[in-house]
Coordinates of N, CA and C in Angstrom, one line a residue:
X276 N 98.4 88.3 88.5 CA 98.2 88.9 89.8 C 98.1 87.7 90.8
X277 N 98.9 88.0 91.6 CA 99.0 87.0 92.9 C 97.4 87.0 93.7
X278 N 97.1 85.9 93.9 CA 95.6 85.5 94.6 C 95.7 85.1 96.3
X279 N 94.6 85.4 97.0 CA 94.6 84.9 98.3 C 94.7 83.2 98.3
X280 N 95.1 83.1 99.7 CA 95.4 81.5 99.9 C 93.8 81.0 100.7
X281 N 93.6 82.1 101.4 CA 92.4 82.1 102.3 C 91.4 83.4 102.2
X282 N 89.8 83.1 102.3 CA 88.9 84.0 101.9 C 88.9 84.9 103.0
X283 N 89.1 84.3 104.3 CA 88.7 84.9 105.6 C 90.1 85.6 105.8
X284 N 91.4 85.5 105.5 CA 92.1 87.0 105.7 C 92.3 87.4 104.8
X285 N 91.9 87.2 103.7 CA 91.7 88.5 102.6 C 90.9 89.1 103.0
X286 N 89.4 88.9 103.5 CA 88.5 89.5 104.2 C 88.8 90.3 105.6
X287 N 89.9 89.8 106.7 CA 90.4 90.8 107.3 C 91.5 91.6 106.9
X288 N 91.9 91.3 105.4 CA 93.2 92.1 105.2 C 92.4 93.5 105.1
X289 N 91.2 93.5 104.2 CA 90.5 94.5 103.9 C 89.9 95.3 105.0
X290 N 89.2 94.1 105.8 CA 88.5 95.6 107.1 C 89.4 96.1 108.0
X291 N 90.7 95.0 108.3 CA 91.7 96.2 109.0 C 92.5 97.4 108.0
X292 N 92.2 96.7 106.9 CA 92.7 98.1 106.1 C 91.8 99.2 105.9
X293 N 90.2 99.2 105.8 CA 89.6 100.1 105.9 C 89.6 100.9 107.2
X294 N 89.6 99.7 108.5 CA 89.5 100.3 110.0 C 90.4 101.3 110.2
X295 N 91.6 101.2 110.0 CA 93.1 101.8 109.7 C 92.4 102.8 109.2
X296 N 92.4 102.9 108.3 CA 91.8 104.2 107.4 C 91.0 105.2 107.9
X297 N 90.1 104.4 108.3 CA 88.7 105.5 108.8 C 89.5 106.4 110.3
X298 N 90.5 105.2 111.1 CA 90.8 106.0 111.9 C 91.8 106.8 112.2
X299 N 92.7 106.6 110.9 CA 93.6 107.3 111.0 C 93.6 108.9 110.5
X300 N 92.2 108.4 108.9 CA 91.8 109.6 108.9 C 91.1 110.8 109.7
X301 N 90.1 110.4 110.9 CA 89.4 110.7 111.6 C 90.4 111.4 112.7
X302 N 91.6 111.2 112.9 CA 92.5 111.8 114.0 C 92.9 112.8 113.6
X303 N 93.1 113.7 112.2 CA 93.2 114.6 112.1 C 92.3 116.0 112.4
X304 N 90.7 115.1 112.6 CA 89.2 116.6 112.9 C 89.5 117.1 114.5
X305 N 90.0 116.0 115.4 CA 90.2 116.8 116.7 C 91.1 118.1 116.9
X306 N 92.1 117.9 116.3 CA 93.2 118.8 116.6 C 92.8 120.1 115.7
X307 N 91.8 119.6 114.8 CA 91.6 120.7 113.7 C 90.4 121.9 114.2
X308 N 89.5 121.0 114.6 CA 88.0 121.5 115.6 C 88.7 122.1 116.8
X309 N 90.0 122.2 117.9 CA 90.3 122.5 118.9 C 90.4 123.4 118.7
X310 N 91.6 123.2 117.4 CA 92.7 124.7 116.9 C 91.2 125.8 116.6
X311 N 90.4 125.5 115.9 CA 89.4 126.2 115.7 C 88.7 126.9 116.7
X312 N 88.0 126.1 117.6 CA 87.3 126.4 119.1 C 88.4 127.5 119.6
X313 N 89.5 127.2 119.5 CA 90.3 128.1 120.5 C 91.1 128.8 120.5
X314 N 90.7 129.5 118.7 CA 91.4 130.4 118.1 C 92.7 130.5 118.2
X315 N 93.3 129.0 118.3 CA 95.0 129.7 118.9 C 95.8 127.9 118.7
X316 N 96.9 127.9 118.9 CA 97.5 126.4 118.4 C 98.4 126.4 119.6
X317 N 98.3 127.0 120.4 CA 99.0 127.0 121.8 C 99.5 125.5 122.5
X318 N 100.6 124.8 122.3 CA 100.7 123.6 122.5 C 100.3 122.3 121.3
X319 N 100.7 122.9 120.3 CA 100.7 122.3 119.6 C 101.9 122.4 118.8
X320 N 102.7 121.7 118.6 CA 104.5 121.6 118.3 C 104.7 122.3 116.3
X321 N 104.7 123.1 116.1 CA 104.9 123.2 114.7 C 105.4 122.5 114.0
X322 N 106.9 121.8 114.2 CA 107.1 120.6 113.7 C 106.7 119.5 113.8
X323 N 105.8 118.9 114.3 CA 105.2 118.0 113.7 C 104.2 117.8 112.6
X324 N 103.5 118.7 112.3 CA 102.6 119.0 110.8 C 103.3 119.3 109.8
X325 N 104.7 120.2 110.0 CA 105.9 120.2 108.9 C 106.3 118.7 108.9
X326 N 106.6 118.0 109.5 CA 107.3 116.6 109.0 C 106.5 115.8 108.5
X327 N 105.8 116.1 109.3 CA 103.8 115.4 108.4 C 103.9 115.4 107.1
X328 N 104.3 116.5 106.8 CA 103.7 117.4 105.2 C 104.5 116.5 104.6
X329 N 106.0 116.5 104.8 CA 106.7 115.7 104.2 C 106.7 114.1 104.2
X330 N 106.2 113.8 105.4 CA 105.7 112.4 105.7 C 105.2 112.0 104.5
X331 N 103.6 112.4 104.5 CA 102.6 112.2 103.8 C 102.8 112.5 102.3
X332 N 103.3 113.5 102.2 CA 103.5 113.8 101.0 C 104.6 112.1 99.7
X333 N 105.7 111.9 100.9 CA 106.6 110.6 100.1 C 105.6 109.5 100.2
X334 N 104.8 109.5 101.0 CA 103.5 108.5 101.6 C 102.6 107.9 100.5
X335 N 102.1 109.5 99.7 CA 101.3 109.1 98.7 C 102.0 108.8 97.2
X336 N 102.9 109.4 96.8 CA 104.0 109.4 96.1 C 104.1 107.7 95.7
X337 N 104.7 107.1 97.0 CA 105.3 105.7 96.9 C 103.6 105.2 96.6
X338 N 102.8 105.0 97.5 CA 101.7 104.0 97.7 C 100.7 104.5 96.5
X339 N 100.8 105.8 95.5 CA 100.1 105.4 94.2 C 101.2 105.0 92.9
X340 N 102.4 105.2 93.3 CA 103.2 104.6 92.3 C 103.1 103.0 92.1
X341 N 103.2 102.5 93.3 CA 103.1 101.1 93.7 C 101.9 100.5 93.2
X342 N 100.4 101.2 93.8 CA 99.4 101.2 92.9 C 98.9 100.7 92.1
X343 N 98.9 101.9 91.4 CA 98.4 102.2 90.0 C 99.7 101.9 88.4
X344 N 101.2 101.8 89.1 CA 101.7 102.2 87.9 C 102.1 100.6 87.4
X345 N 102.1 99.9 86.5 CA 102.6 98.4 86.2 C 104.0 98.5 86.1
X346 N 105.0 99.4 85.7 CA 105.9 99.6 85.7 C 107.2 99.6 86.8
X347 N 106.0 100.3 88.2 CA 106.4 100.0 89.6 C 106.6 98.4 89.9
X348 N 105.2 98.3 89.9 CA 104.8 96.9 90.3 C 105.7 96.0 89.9
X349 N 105.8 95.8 88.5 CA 106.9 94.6 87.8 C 108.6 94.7 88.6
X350 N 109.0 95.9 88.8 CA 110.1 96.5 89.2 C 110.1 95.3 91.1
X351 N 108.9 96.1 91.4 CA 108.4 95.3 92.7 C 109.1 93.4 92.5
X352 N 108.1 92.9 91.9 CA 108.0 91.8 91.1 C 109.6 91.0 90.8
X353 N 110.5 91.9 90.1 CA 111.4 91.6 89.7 C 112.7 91.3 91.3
X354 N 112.3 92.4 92.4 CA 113.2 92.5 93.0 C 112.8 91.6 94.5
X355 N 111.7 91.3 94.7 CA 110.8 90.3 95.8 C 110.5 88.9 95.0
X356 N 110.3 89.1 93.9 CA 109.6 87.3 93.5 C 108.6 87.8 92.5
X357 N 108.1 87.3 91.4 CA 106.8 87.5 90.9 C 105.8 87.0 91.5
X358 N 105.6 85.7 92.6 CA 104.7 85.1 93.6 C 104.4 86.3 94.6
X359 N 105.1 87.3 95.3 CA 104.7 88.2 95.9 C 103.6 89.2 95.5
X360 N 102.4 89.4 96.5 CA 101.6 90.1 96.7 C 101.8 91.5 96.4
X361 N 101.0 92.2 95.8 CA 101.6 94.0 96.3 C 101.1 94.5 97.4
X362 N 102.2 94.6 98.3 CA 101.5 95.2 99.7 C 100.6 96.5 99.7
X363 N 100.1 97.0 98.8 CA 99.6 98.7 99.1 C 98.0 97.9 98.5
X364 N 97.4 98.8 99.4 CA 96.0 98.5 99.1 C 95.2 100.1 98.8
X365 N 93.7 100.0 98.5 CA 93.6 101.5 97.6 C 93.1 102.0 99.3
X366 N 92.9 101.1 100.4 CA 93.0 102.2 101.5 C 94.3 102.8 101.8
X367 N 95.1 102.7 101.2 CA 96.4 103.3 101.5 C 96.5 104.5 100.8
X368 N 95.8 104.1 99.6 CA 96.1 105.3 98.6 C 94.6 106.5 98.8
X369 N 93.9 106.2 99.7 CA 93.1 107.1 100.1 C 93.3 107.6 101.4
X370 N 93.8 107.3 102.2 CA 94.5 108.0 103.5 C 95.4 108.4 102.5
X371 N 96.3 108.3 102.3 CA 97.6 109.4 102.1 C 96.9 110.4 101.2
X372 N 95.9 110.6 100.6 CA 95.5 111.7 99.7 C 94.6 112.9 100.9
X373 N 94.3 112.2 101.5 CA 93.0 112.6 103.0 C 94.3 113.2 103.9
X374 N 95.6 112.4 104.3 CA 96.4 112.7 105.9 C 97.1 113.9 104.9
X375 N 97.4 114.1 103.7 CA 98.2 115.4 102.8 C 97.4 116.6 103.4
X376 N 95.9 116.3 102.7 CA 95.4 117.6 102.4 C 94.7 118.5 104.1
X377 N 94.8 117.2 105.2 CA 94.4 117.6 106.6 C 95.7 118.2 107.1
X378 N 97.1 118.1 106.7 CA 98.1 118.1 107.3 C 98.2 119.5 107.3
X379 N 97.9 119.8 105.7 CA 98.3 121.0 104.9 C 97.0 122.2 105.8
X380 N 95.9 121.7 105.5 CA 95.2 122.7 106.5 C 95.5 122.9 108.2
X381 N 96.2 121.7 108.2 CA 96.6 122.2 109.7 C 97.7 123.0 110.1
X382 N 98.6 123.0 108.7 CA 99.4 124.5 108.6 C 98.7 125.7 108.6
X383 N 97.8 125.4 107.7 CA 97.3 127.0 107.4 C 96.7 127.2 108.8
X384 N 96.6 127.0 109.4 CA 96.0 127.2 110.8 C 97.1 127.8 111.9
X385 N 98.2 127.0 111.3 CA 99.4 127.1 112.5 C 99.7 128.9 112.0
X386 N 99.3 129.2 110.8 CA 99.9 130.8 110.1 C 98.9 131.5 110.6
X387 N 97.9 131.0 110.9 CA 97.0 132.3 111.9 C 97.1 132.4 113.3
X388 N 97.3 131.4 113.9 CA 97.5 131.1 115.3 C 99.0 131.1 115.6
X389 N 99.8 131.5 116.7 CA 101.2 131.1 117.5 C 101.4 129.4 117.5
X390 N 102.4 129.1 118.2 CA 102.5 127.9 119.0 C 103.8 127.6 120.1
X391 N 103.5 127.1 120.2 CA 104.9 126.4 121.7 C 105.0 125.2 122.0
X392 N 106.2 124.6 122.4 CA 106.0 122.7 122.4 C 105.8 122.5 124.1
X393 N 104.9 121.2 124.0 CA 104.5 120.3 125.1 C 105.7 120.9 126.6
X394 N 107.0 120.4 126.2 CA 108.0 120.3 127.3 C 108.3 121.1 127.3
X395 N 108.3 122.4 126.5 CA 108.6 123.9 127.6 C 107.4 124.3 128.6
X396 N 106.7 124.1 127.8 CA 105.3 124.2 128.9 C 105.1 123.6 130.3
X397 N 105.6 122.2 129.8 CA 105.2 121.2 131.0 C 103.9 121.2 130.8
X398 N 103.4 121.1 129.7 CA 101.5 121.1 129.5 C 101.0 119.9 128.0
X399 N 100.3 119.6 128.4 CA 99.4 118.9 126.5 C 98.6 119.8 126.4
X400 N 98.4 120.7 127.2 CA 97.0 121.8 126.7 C 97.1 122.2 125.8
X401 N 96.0 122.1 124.7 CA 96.1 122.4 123.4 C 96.3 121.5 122.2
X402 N 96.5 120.0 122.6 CA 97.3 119.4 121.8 C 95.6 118.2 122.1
X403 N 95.1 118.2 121.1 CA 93.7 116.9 120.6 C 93.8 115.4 121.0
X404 N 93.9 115.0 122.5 CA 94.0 113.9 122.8 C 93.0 113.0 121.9
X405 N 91.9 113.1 121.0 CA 91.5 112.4 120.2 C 92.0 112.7 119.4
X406 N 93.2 113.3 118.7 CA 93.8 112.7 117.8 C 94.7 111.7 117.7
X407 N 95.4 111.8 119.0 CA 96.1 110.7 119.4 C 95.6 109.4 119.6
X408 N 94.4 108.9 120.0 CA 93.5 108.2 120.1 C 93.5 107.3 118.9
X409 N 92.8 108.1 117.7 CA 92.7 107.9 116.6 C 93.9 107.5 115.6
X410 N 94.7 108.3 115.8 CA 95.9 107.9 115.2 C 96.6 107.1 115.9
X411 N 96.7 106.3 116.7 CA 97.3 105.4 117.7 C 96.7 104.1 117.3
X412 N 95.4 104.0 117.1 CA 95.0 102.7 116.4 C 94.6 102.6 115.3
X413 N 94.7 103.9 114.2 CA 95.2 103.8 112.8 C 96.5 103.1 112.5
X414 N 97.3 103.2 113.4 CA 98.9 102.6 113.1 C 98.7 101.1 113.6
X415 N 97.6 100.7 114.8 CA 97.8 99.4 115.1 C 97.0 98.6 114.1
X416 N 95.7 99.1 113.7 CA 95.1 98.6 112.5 C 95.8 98.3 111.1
X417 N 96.8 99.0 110.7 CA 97.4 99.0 109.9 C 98.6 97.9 109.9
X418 N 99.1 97.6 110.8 CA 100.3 97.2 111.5 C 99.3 95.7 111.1
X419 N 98.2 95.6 111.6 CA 97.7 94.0 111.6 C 97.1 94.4 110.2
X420 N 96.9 94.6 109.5 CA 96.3 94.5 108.5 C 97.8 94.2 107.5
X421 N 98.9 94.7 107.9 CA 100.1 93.7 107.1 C 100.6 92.6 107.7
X422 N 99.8 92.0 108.9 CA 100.0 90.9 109.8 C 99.2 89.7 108.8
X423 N 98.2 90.3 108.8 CA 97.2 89.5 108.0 C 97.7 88.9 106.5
X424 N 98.4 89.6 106.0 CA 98.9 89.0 104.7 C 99.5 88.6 104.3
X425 N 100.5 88.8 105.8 CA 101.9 88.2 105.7 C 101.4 86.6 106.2
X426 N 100.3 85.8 106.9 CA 100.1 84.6 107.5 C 99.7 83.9 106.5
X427 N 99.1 84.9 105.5 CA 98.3 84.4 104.0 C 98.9 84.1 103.4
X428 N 100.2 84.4 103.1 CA 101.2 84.3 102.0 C 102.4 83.7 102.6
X429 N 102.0 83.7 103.7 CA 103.4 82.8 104.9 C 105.0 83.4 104.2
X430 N 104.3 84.8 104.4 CA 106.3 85.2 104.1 C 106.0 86.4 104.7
X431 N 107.5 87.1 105.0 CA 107.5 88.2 105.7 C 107.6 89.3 104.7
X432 N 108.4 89.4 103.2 CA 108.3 90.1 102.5 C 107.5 91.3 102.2
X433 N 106.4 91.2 102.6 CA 105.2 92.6 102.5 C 105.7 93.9 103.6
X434 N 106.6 93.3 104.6 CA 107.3 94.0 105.7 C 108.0 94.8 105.3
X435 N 109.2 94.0 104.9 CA 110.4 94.9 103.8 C 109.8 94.9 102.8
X436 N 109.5 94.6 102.5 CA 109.0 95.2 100.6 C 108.1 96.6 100.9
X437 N 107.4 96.8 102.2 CA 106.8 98.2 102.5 C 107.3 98.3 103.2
X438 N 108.4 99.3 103.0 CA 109.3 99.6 104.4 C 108.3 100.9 105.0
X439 N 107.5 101.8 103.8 CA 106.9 103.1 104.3 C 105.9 103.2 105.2
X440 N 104.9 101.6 104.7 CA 104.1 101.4 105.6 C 104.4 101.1 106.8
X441 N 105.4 99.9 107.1 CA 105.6 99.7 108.1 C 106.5 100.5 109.5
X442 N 106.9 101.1 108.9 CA 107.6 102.1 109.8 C 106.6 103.5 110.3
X443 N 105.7 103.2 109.0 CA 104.6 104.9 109.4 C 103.5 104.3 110.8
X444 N 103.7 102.7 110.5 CA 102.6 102.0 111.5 C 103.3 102.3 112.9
X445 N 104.8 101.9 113.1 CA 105.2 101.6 114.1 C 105.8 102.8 115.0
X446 N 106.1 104.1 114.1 CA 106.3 105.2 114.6 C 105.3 105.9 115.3
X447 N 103.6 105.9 114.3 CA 102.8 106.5 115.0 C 102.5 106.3 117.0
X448 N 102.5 104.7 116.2 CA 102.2 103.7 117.5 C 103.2 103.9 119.0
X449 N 104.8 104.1 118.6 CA 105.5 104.3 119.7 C 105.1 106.2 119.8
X450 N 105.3 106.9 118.9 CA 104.5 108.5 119.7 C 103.3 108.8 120.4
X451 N 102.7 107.9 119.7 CA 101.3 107.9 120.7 C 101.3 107.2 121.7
X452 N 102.0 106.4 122.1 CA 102.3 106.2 123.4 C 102.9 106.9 124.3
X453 N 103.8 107.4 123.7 CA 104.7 108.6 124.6 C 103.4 109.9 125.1
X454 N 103.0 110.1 123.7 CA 102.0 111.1 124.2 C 101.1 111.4 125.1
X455 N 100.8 109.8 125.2 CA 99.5 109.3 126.1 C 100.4 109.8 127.3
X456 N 101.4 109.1 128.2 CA 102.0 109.1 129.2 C 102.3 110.3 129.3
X457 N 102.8 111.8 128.7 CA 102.9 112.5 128.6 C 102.0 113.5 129.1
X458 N 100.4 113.0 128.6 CA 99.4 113.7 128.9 C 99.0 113.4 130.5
X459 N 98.7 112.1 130.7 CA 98.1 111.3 131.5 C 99.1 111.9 133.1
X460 N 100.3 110.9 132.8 CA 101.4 110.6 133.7 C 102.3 111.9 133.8
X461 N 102.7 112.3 132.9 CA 103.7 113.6 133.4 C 103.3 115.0 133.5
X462 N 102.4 115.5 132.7 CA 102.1 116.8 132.4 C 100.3 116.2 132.6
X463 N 99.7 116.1 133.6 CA 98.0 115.6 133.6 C 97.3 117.6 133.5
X464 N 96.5 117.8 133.2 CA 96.0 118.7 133.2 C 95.3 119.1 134.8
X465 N 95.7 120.8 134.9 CA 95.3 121.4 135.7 C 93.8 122.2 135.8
X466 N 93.3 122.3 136.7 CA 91.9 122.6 136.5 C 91.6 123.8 138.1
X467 N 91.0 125.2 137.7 CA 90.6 126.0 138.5 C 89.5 125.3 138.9
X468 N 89.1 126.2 140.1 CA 87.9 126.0 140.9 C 86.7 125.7 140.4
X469 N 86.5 126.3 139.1 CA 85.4 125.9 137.9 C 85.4 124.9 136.6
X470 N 86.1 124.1 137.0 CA 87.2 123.3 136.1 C 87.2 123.7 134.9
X471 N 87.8 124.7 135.0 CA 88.5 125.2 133.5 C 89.6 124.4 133.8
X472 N 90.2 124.3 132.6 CA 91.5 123.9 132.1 C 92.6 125.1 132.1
X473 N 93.8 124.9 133.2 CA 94.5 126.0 133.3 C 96.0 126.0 132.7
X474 N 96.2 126.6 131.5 CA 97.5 126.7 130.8 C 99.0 127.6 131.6
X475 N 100.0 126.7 131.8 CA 100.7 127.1 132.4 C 101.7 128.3 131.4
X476 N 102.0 129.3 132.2 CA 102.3 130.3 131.5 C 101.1 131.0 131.4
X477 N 100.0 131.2 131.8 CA 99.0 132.0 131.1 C 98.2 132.3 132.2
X478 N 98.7 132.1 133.5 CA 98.1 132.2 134.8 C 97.7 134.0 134.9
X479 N 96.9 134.4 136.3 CA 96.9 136.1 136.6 C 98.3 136.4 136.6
X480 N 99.2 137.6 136.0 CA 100.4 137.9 137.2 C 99.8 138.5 138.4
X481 N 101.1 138.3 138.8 CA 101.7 138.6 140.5 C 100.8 139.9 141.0
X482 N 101.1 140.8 140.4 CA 99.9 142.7 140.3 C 98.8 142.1 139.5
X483 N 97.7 141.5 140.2 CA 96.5 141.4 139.4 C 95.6 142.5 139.5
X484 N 94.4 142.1 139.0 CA 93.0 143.0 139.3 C 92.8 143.4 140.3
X485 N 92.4 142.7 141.3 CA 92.4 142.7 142.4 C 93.1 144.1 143.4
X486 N 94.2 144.0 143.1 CA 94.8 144.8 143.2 C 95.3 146.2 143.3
X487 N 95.0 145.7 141.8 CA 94.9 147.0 141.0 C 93.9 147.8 141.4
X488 N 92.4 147.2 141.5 CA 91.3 147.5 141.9 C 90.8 148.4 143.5
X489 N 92.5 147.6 144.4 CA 92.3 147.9 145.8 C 93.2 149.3 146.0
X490 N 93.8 149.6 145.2 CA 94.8 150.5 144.6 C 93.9 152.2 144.2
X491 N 92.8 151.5 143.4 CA 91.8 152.5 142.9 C 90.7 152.9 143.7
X492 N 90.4 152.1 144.7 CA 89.8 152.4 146.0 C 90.4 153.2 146.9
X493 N 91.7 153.3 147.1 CA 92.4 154.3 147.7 C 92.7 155.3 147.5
X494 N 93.3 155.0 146.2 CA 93.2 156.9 145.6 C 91.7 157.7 145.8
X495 N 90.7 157.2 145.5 CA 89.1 157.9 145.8 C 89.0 158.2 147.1
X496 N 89.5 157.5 148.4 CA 89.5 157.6 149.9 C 90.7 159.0 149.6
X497 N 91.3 159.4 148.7 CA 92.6 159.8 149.3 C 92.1 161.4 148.7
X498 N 90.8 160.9 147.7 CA 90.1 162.3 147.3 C 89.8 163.3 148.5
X499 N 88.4 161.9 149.1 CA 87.6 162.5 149.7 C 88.3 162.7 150.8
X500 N 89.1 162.0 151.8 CA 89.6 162.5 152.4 C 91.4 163.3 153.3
X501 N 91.7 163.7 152.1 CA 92.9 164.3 152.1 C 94.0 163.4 152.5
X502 N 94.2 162.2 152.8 CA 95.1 161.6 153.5 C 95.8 161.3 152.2
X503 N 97.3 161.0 153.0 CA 98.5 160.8 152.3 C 98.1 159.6 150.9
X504 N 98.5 159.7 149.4 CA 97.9 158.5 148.4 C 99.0 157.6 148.6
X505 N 100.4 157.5 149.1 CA 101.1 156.6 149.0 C 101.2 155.6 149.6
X506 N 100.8 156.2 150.8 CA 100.9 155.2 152.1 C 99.1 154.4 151.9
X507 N 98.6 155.0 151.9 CA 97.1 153.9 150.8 C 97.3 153.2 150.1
X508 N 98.0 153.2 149.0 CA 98.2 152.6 148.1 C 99.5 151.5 148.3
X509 N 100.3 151.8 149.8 CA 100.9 150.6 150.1 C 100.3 149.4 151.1
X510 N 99.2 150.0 151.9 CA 98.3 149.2 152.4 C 97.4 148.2 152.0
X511 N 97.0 148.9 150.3 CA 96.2 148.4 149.2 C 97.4 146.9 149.0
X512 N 97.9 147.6 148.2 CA 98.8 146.3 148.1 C 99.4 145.5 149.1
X513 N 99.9 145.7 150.5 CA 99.7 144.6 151.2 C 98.1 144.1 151.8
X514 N 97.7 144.4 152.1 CA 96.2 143.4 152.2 C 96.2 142.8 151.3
X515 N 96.3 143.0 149.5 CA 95.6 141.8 148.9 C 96.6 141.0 149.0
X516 N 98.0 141.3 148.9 CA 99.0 140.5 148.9 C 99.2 139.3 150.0
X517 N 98.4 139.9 151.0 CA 98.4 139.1 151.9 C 97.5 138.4 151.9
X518 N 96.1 138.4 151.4 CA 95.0 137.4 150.4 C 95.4 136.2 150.1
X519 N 96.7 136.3 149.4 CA 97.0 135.5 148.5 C 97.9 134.6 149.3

């Protein structure tokens, strides 16, 4: 087994590999607690938890073959150098077993609830800005935690030799950025007079309550006092219309 050159980044190889971990695991409870709170997945993209699934699923596949199996490893060994490190560490292989089984429940959620994506809306409503959070510096933690090994071992090989890691680090990191600006800068959330959070598409229509209400006031005037119900009920609706 290949050994550290230095105590103090094998010691940060580990806590940014654990930090990674905790937060990359942790960005899956926002989106999961929302979808919950708000009985509904409204703005939350369906394909992304399907690609997940598959993401995560080749994720854990590779990083416990790599592992656990000596067979991998030597294969590894034979095609990088026997001096090379094995880039997968067992926080790797405990996120991918954790991001599978959150992914998977975050299907079953999408089969009770509808959905619709961000840009038809023009909205993030609905979509767990602390997930993005969380998983945004799960990918940067991770990203330096193969920084770390590679200065240890003064080669780049842990890069390509983990093409899964590295690409899972750097994808998250450029989506969550998009997302951020997405949220923030193009689509910021809308807020009524009570600051609720107002979802586009899901406004009063045009014939609201109101309306309707000033409509049903007329007809009772048109009881009690014999007057024409149509011409009330066109009055009703211009006044509120004019309200507005």
């Amino acid at each position: 087994m290949v050994s550290w050159n230095s105590i103090y980044l094998e010691v940060a190889y580990s806590v940014l590999g654990w930090i990674s971990f905790f937060s990359w695991s942790l960005c899956f409870y926002p989106q999961v607690l929302l979808n919950y709170r708000r009985k509904s997945v409204v703005g939350y993209n369906f394909d992304f938890p399907t690609l997940n699934l598959t993401k995560h699923t080749s994720y854990l596949i590779y990083n416990a073959a790599l592992f656990f199996s000596p067979e991998v490893q030597s294969q590894y060994h034979d095609k990088y150098g026997p001096d090379q490190m094995i880039p997968v560490g067992l926080n790797d292989v405990f996120f991918s077993i954790h991001a599978l089984s959150l992914t998977a429940f975050t299907l079953f959620q999408i089969f009770i609830y509808e959905v619709v994506m961000n840009f038809k809306r023009k909205s993030t409503v609905g979509w767990s800005i602390g997930f993005v959070f969380f998983d945004f510096f799960g990918g940067l933690f991770s990203f330096g935690q193969m920084c770390a090994q590679s200065i240890d071992q003064g080669s780049t090989v842990n890069f390509y030799g983990n093409t899964g890691k590295l690409l899972l680090s750097l994808e998250v990191i450029l989506f969550d950025l998009l997302f951020i600006v997405q949220h923030y800068v193009l689509y910021p959330e809308e807020r009524d007079k009570d600051n609720v959070v107002t979802i586009p598409g899901e406004r009063e229509p045009f014939i609201g309550s109101s309306r309707m209400e000033g409509m049903k006031v007329s007809t009772s005037k048109d009881e009690d006092t014999g007057t024409d119900t149509n011409n009330l009920m066109i009055v009703a609706v211009a006044e509120t219309s004019g309200q507005g």
